[in-house]
Amino acid sequence: MKISIVTPFFNESESIQFYFERLVSVLESLGHAYEIVCVDDGSEDGTFEILVSYKVRFPQLKCIKFSRNFGKEAALTCGLHHATGDVVIPMDCDLQDPPELLESMIEEWKKGFMVVNAKRSDRDEGLMKSVSARFFYKLINKLSDSNIPENVGDFRLMDKRVVQAVNQLKEKTRFMKGILSWPGFKTATITYSRPSRMHGKPKQNYLKLFALAFDGIVSFSDMPLKVIVGTGFAITFFSFLYLIFIVLRPFFMEIDVAGYSSTIAIILFLGGMNMLSIGVVGIFISKIFNESKNRPIYVVETEVI
Ligand code: UDP
Ligand code: MG
């Protein structure tokens, strides 16, 4: 049996040493064969050189360098393409995904579970992040058809058959939490409390995370389009009733001509609704446009394997 760890690195020169020391000592204690697939996502602080230099000490390292920063999702995708183990575990290099959990994950796998999710029971990451993450998982699960487990990040154990299925998903918008959950399979869940980042600064800023959440919603749900249709339908229906009322009104009561401001208000409201709806449709079209360009998800500059 062989374990593959897949880790993206982006300007992580401060974290690498601590990460490998803790991870390798856990892996050695497990006593299985292993490899660590390291994907350098276009770092500019010598991360790749440090990774390659560690290969002397840890020959189980596979180092892959991107030609530029393609984002964590692309780096994970690349790592999964290169992983050859019987079980594959994506892991951040900031030790927020504790390597010590590997043992219980593998235990669950041995019981026959194809996926072992690591669920965060609480996180030591600040109120803002906890609240926004919570809101996001609630929202996406309301909206999307596939079941994205709440508070489960990319950190999970997958059997190689799950990874094969994941690798068949060729979409260019890589929302990995959704993509990794898509194949399904028999799933176990273990819980842990997520520590904060050990070394260095977070590399995913709020803007990136927001864009990711947005991608997730748009690529795993057509709910925004349904909302537009629903609202459009409701407005049309009530305007029609109102129209009948206006047409018939002169027969029953006196007409008053005043009504300038209500007319403007309705025009503005409908104008806004139109623009918003076209915008949402536009977003979906731009996704289709991106997919149809069929560009590669990442470009590899160097591989040291
Ligand atoms: N990362 C990456 N590319 C990026 C941003 C981040 O490969 O553009 C990697 C980073 O090196 C780390 C992991 O993704 O291993 C998680 O990053 P971070 O800790 O900043 O994110 P968070 O824990 O806030 O999700
Ligand atoms: Mg982190």
mmCIF file of N, CA and C in Angstrom, residues 68-145:
data_model
loop_
_atom_site.group_PDB
_atom_site.id
_atom_site.type_symbol
_atom_site.label_atom_id
_atom_site.label_comp_id
_atom_site.label_asym_id
_atom_site.label_seq_id
_atom_site.Cartn_x
_atom_site.Cartn_y
_atom_site.Cartn_z
ATOM 1 N N ARG A 68 3.577 29.967 -13.737
ATOM 2 C CA ARG A 68 3.131 31.163 -13.037
ATOM 3 C C ARG A 68 2.126 30.732 -11.972
ATOM 4 N N ASN A 69 1.557 31.688 -11.240
ATOM 5 C CA ASN A 69 0.548 31.367 -10.234
ATOM 6 C C ASN A 69 -0.784 31.057 -10.911
ATOM 7 N N PHE A 70 -1.230 29.801 -10.776
ATOM 8 C CA PHE A 70 -2.514 29.419 -11.361
ATOM 9 C C PHE A 70 -3.588 29.267 -10.295
ATOM 10 N N GLY A 71 -3.214 29.400 -9.028
ATOM 11 C CA GLY A 71 -4.198 29.257 -7.952
ATOM 12 C C GLY A 71 -4.166 27.869 -7.328
ATOM 13 N N LYS A 72 -4.626 27.815 -6.090
ATOM 14 C CA LYS A 72 -4.565 26.571 -5.333
ATOM 15 C C LYS A 72 -5.342 25.438 -5.997
ATOM 16 N N GLU A 73 -6.478 25.775 -6.601
ATOM 17 C CA GLU A 73 -7.317 24.732 -7.192
ATOM 18 C C GLU A 73 -6.576 24.047 -8.355
ATOM 19 N N ALA A 74 -5.875 24.852 -9.162
ATOM 20 C CA ALA A 74 -5.116 24.297 -10.284
ATOM 21 C C ALA A 74 -3.966 23.441 -9.760
ATOM 22 N N ALA A 75 -3.319 23.920 -8.688
ATOM 23 C CA ALA A 75 -2.189 23.172 -8.130
ATOM 24 C C ALA A 75 -2.648 21.815 -7.595
ATOM 25 N N LEU A 76 -3.792 21.807 -6.935
ATOM 26 C CA LEU A 76 -4.338 20.545 -6.427
ATOM 27 C C LEU A 76 -4.660 19.603 -7.589
ATOM 28 N N THR A 77 -5.273 20.164 -8.629
ATOM 29 C CA THR A 77 -5.615 19.357 -9.805
ATOM 30 C C THR A 77 -4.373 18.680 -10.359
ATOM 31 N N CYS A 78 -3.304 19.461 -10.511
ATOM 32 C CA CYS A 78 -2.047 18.937 -11.037
ATOM 33 C C CYS A 78 -1.513 17.838 -10.120
ATOM 34 N N GLY A 79 -1.566 18.074 -8.814
ATOM 35 C CA GLY A 79 -1.092 17.081 -7.856
ATOM 36 C C GLY A 79 -1.853 15.769 -7.985
ATOM 37 N N LEU A 80 -3.163 15.862 -8.153
ATOM 38 C CA LEU A 80 -3.968 14.642 -8.288
ATOM 39 C C LEU A 80 -3.628 13.905 -9.582
ATOM 40 N N HIS A 81 -3.283 14.657 -10.635
ATOM 41 C CA HIS A 81 -2.881 14.006 -11.887
ATOM 42 C C HIS A 81 -1.592 13.207 -11.695
ATOM 43 N N HIS A 82 -0.730 13.678 -10.808
ATOM 44 C CA HIS A 82 0.581 13.041 -10.644
ATOM 45 C C HIS A 82 0.625 12.001 -9.531
ATOM 46 N N ALA A 83 -0.412 11.942 -8.692
ATOM 47 C CA ALA A 83 -0.366 11.037 -7.539
ATOM 48 C C ALA A 83 -0.559 9.595 -7.987
ATOM 49 N N THR A 84 0.266 8.695 -7.448
ATOM 50 C CA THR A 84 0.192 7.298 -7.875
ATOM 51 C C THR A 84 -0.153 6.353 -6.724
ATOM 52 N N GLY A 85 -0.465 6.909 -5.555
ATOM 53 C CA GLY A 85 -0.699 6.065 -4.377
ATOM 54 C C GLY A 85 -2.042 5.340 -4.418
ATOM 55 N N ASP A 86 -2.220 4.405 -3.481
ATOM 56 C CA ASP A 86 -3.510 3.719 -3.343
ATOM 57 C C ASP A 86 -4.503 4.610 -2.622
ATOM 58 N N VAL A 87 -3.980 5.485 -1.766
ATOM 59 C CA VAL A 87 -4.826 6.514 -1.164
ATOM 60 C C VAL A 87 -4.142 7.855 -1.405
ATOM 61 N N VAL A 88 -4.949 8.878 -1.636
ATOM 62 C CA VAL A 88 -4.403 10.204 -1.932
ATOM 63 C C VAL A 88 -5.006 11.201 -0.960
ATOM 64 N N ILE A 89 -4.150 12.039 -0.378
ATOM 65 C CA ILE A 89 -4.622 13.017 0.604
ATOM 66 C C ILE A 89 -4.075 14.398 0.268
ATOM 67 N N PRO A 90 -4.927 15.322 -0.157
ATOM 68 C CA PRO A 90 -4.482 16.704 -0.340
ATOM 69 C C PRO A 90 -4.281 17.355 1.027
ATOM 70 N N MET A 91 -3.246 18.134 1.158
ATOM 71 C CA MET A 91 -2.928 18.723 2.457
ATOM 72 C C MET A 91 -2.276 20.083 2.255
ATOM 73 N N ASP A 92 -2.664 21.083 3.024
ATOM 74 C CA ASP A 92 -2.000 22.389 2.960
ATOM 75 C C ASP A 92 -0.644 22.302 3.659
ATOM 76 N N CYS A 93 0.263 23.181 3.250
ATOM 77 C CA CYS A 93 1.592 23.065 3.838
ATOM 78 C C CYS A 93 1.739 23.945 5.077
ATOM 79 N N ASP A 94 0.650 24.583 5.528
ATOM 80 C CA ASP A 94 0.781 25.468 6.691
ATOM 81 C C ASP A 94 0.419 24.741 7.984
ATOM 82 N N LEU A 95 0.291 23.400 7.881
ATOM 83 C CA LEU A 95 -0.012 22.536 9.030
ATOM 84 C C LEU A 95 -1.393 22.803 9.617
ATOM 85 N N GLN A 96 -2.255 23.435 8.833
ATOM 86 C CA GLN A 96 -3.649 23.572 9.289
ATOM 87 C C GLN A 96 -4.394 22.252 9.134
ATOM 88 N N ASP A 97 -3.857 21.392 8.270
ATOM 89 C CA ASP A 97 -4.399 20.040 8.139
ATOM 90 C C ASP A 97 -3.427 19.124 8.873
ATOM 91 N N PRO A 98 -3.707 18.770 10.131
ATOM 92 C CA PRO A 98 -2.702 18.076 10.950
ATOM 93 C C PRO A 98 -2.362 16.684 10.402
ATOM 94 N N PRO A 99 -1.077 16.416 10.105
ATOM 95 C CA PRO A 99 -0.683 15.103 9.580
ATOM 96 C C PRO A 99 -1.022 13.968 10.547
ATOM 97 N N GLU A 100 -1.139 14.283 11.825
ATOM 98 C CA GLU A 100 -1.426 13.238 12.817
ATOM 99 C C GLU A 100 -2.756 12.536 12.543
ATOM 100 N N LEU A 101 -3.637 13.201 11.772
ATOM 101 C CA LEU A 101 -4.939 12.574 11.491
ATOM 102 C C LEU A 101 -4.840 11.428 10.493
ATOM 103 N N LEU A 102 -3.689 11.354 9.798
ATOM 104 C CA LEU A 102 -3.550 10.338 8.748
ATOM 105 C C LEU A 102 -3.854 8.948 9.266
ATOM 106 N N GLU A 103 -3.371 8.666 10.474
ATOM 107 C CA GLU A 103 -3.514 7.318 10.991
ATOM 108 C C GLU A 103 -4.993 6.912 11.083
ATOM 109 N N SER A 104 -5.808 7.781 11.682
ATOM 110 C CA SER A 104 -7.223 7.394 11.809
ATOM 111 C C SER A 104 -7.939 7.409 10.461
ATOM 112 N N MET A 105 -7.472 8.280 9.545
ATOM 113 C CA MET A 105 -8.067 8.265 8.207
ATOM 114 C C MET A 105 -7.817 6.924 7.531
ATOM 115 N N ILE A 106 -6.573 6.460 7.628
ATOM 116 C CA ILE A 106 -6.223 5.195 6.964
ATOM 117 C C ILE A 106 -6.956 4.029 7.619
ATOM 118 N N GLU A 107 -7.155 4.141 8.928
ATOM 119 C CA GLU A 107 -7.924 3.105 9.619
ATOM 120 C C GLU A 107 -9.334 2.990 9.025
ATOM 121 N N GLU A 108 -9.970 4.137 8.813
ATOM 122 C CA GLU A 108 -11.316 4.133 8.222
ATOM 123 C C GLU A 108 -11.272 3.543 6.817
ATOM 124 N N TRP A 109 -10.245 3.911 6.068
ATOM 125 C CA TRP A 109 -10.103 3.391 4.699
ATOM 126 C C TRP A 109 -9.995 1.870 4.724
ATOM 127 N N LYS A 110 -9.253 1.373 5.704
ATOM 128 C CA LYS A 110 -9.069 -0.087 5.783
ATOM 129 C C LYS A 110 -10.388 -0.786 6.112
ATOM 130 N N LYS A 111 -11.304 -0.039 6.751
ATOM 131 C CA LYS A 111 -12.620 -0.629 7.030
ATOM 132 C C LYS A 111 -13.477 -0.687 5.767
ATOM 133 N N GLY A 112 -12.987 -0.087 4.681
ATOM 134 C CA GLY A 112 -13.725 -0.173 3.423
ATOM 135 C C GLY A 112 -14.318 1.144 2.939
ATOM 136 N N PHE A 113 -14.028 2.231 3.643
ATOM 137 C CA PHE A 113 -14.520 3.529 3.160
ATOM 138 C C PHE A 113 -13.608 4.037 2.047
ATOM 139 N N MET A 114 -14.236 4.539 0.972
ATOM 140 C CA MET A 114 -13.444 5.005 -0.169
ATOM 141 C C MET A 114 -13.015 6.458 0.016
ATOM 142 N N VAL A 115 -13.787 7.186 0.813
ATOM 143 C CA VAL A 115 -13.459 8.591 1.092
ATOM 144 C C VAL A 115 -13.524 8.776 2.596
ATOM 145 N N VAL A 116 -12.535 9.458 3.167
ATOM 146 C CA VAL A 116 -12.619 9.815 4.584
ATOM 147 C C VAL A 116 -12.488 11.331 4.686
ATOM 148 N N ASN A 117 -13.587 11.993 4.980
ATOM 149 C CA ASN A 117 -13.575 13.450 5.109
ATOM 150 C C ASN A 117 -13.045 13.859 6.473
ATOM 151 N N ALA A 118 -12.281 14.928 6.503
ATOM 152 C CA ALA A 118 -11.862 15.488 7.786
ATOM 153 C C ALA A 118 -12.671 16.758 8.002
ATOM 154 N N LYS A 119 -13.549 16.703 8.973
ATOM 155 C CA LYS A 119 -14.467 17.820 9.196
ATOM 156 C C LYS A 119 -13.963 18.666 10.351
ATOM 157 N N ARG A 120 -13.988 19.979 10.173
ATOM 158 C CA ARG A 120 -13.515 20.856 11.249
ATOM 159 C C ARG A 120 -14.630 21.073 12.245
ATOM 160 N N SER A 121 -14.365 20.680 13.486
ATOM 161 C CA SER A 121 -15.396 20.887 14.502
ATOM 162 C C SER A 121 -15.383 22.349 14.941
ATOM 163 N N ASP A 122 -14.211 22.953 14.973
ATOM 164 C CA ASP A 122 -14.148 24.399 15.170
ATOM 165 C C ASP A 122 -12.866 24.881 14.531
ATOM 166 N N ARG A 123 -12.801 26.187 14.281
ATOM 167 C CA ARG A 123 -11.578 26.683 13.693
ATOM 168 C C ARG A 123 -11.051 27.895 14.440
ATOM 169 N N ASP A 124 -9.737 27.926 14.484
ATOM 170 C CA ASP A 124 -9.053 28.952 15.237
ATOM 171 C C ASP A 124 -8.592 30.004 14.230
ATOM 172 N N GLU A 125 -9.548 30.608 13.516
ATOM 173 C CA GLU A 125 -9.121 31.435 12.392
ATOM 174 C C GLU A 125 -9.769 32.802 12.369
ATOM 175 N N GLY A 126 -10.365 33.204 13.461
ATOM 176 C CA GLY A 126 -11.000 34.515 13.459
ATOM 177 C C GLY A 126 -12.469 34.407 13.111
ATOM 178 N N LEU A 127 -13.224 35.322 13.680
ATOM 179 C CA LEU A 127 -14.681 35.295 13.552
ATOM 180 C C LEU A 127 -15.129 35.440 12.106
ATOM 181 N N MET A 128 -14.498 36.404 11.440
ATOM 182 C CA MET A 128 -14.888 36.740 10.069
ATOM 183 C C MET A 128 -14.847 35.509 9.174
ATOM 184 N N LYS A 129 -13.727 34.767 9.244
ATOM 185 C CA LYS A 129 -13.557 33.604 8.382
ATOM 186 C C LYS A 129 -14.551 32.499 8.759
ATOM 187 N N SER A 130 -14.717 32.273 10.058
ATOM 188 C CA SER A 130 -15.649 31.216 10.480
ATOM 189 C C SER A 130 -17.058 31.519 10.010
ATOM 190 N N VAL A 131 -17.471 32.775 10.219
ATOM 191 C CA VAL A 131 -18.844 33.140 9.867
ATOM 192 C C VAL A 131 -19.043 33.061 8.358
ATOM 193 N N SER A 132 -18.066 33.590 7.593
ATOM 194 C CA SER A 132 -18.260 33.602 6.148
ATOM 195 C C SER A 132 -18.217 32.173 5.612
ATOM 196 N N ALA A 133 -17.360 31.324 6.187
ATOM 197 C CA ALA A 133 -17.293 29.938 5.721
ATOM 198 C C ALA A 133 -18.613 29.229 5.992
ATOM 199 N N ARG A 134 -19.142 29.461 7.193
ATOM 200 C CA ARG A 134 -20.404 28.829 7.564
ATOM 201 C C ARG A 134 -21.522 29.210 6.613
ATOM 202 N N PHE A 135 -21.591 30.513 6.363
ATOM 203 C CA PHE A 135 -22.616 31.038 5.472
ATOM 204 C C PHE A 135 -22.473 30.417 4.086
ATOM 205 N N PHE A 136 -21.219 30.316 3.627
ATOM 206 C CA PHE A 136 -20.976 29.794 2.296
ATOM 207 C C PHE A 136 -21.452 28.347 2.147
ATOM 208 N N TYR A 137 -21.092 27.494 3.116
ATOM 209 C CA TYR A 137 -21.484 26.085 3.014
ATOM 210 C C TYR A 137 -23.003 25.935 3.032
ATOM 211 N N LYS A 138 -23.654 26.738 3.888
ATOM 212 C CA LYS A 138 -25.118 26.694 3.947
ATOM 213 C C LYS A 138 -25.692 27.054 2.585
ATOM 214 N N LEU A 139 -25.174 28.161 2.033
ATOM 215 C CA LEU A 139 -25.692 28.679 0.777
ATOM 216 C C LEU A 139 -25.502 27.674 -0.353
ATOM 217 N N ILE A 140 -24.263 27.177 -0.485
ATOM 218 C CA ILE A 140 -24.000 26.318 -1.643
ATOM 219 C C ILE A 140 -24.790 25.020 -1.548
ATOM 220 N N ASN A 141 -25.031 24.543 -0.330
ATOM 221 C CA ASN A 141 -25.791 23.307 -0.223
ATOM 222 C C ASN A 141 -27.268 23.513 -0.469
ATOM 223 N N LYS A 142 -27.768 24.697 -0.165
ATOM 224 C CA LYS A 142 -29.141 25.021 -0.532
ATOM 225 C C LYS A 142 -29.250 25.073 -2.052
ATOM 226 N N LEU A 143 -28.237 25.655 -2.686
ATOM 227 C CA LEU A 143 -28.328 25.944 -4.111
ATOM 228 C C LEU A 143 -27.982 24.767 -5.008
ATOM 229 N N SER A 144 -26.960 24.001 -4.642
ATOM 230 C CA SER A 144 -26.447 23.041 -5.622
ATOM 231 C C SER A 144 -27.081 21.670 -5.437
ATOM 232 N N ASP A 145 -26.988 20.867 -6.492
ATOM 233 C CA ASP A 145 -27.576 19.533 -6.448
ATOM 234 C C ASP A 145 -26.624 18.561 -5.771
#
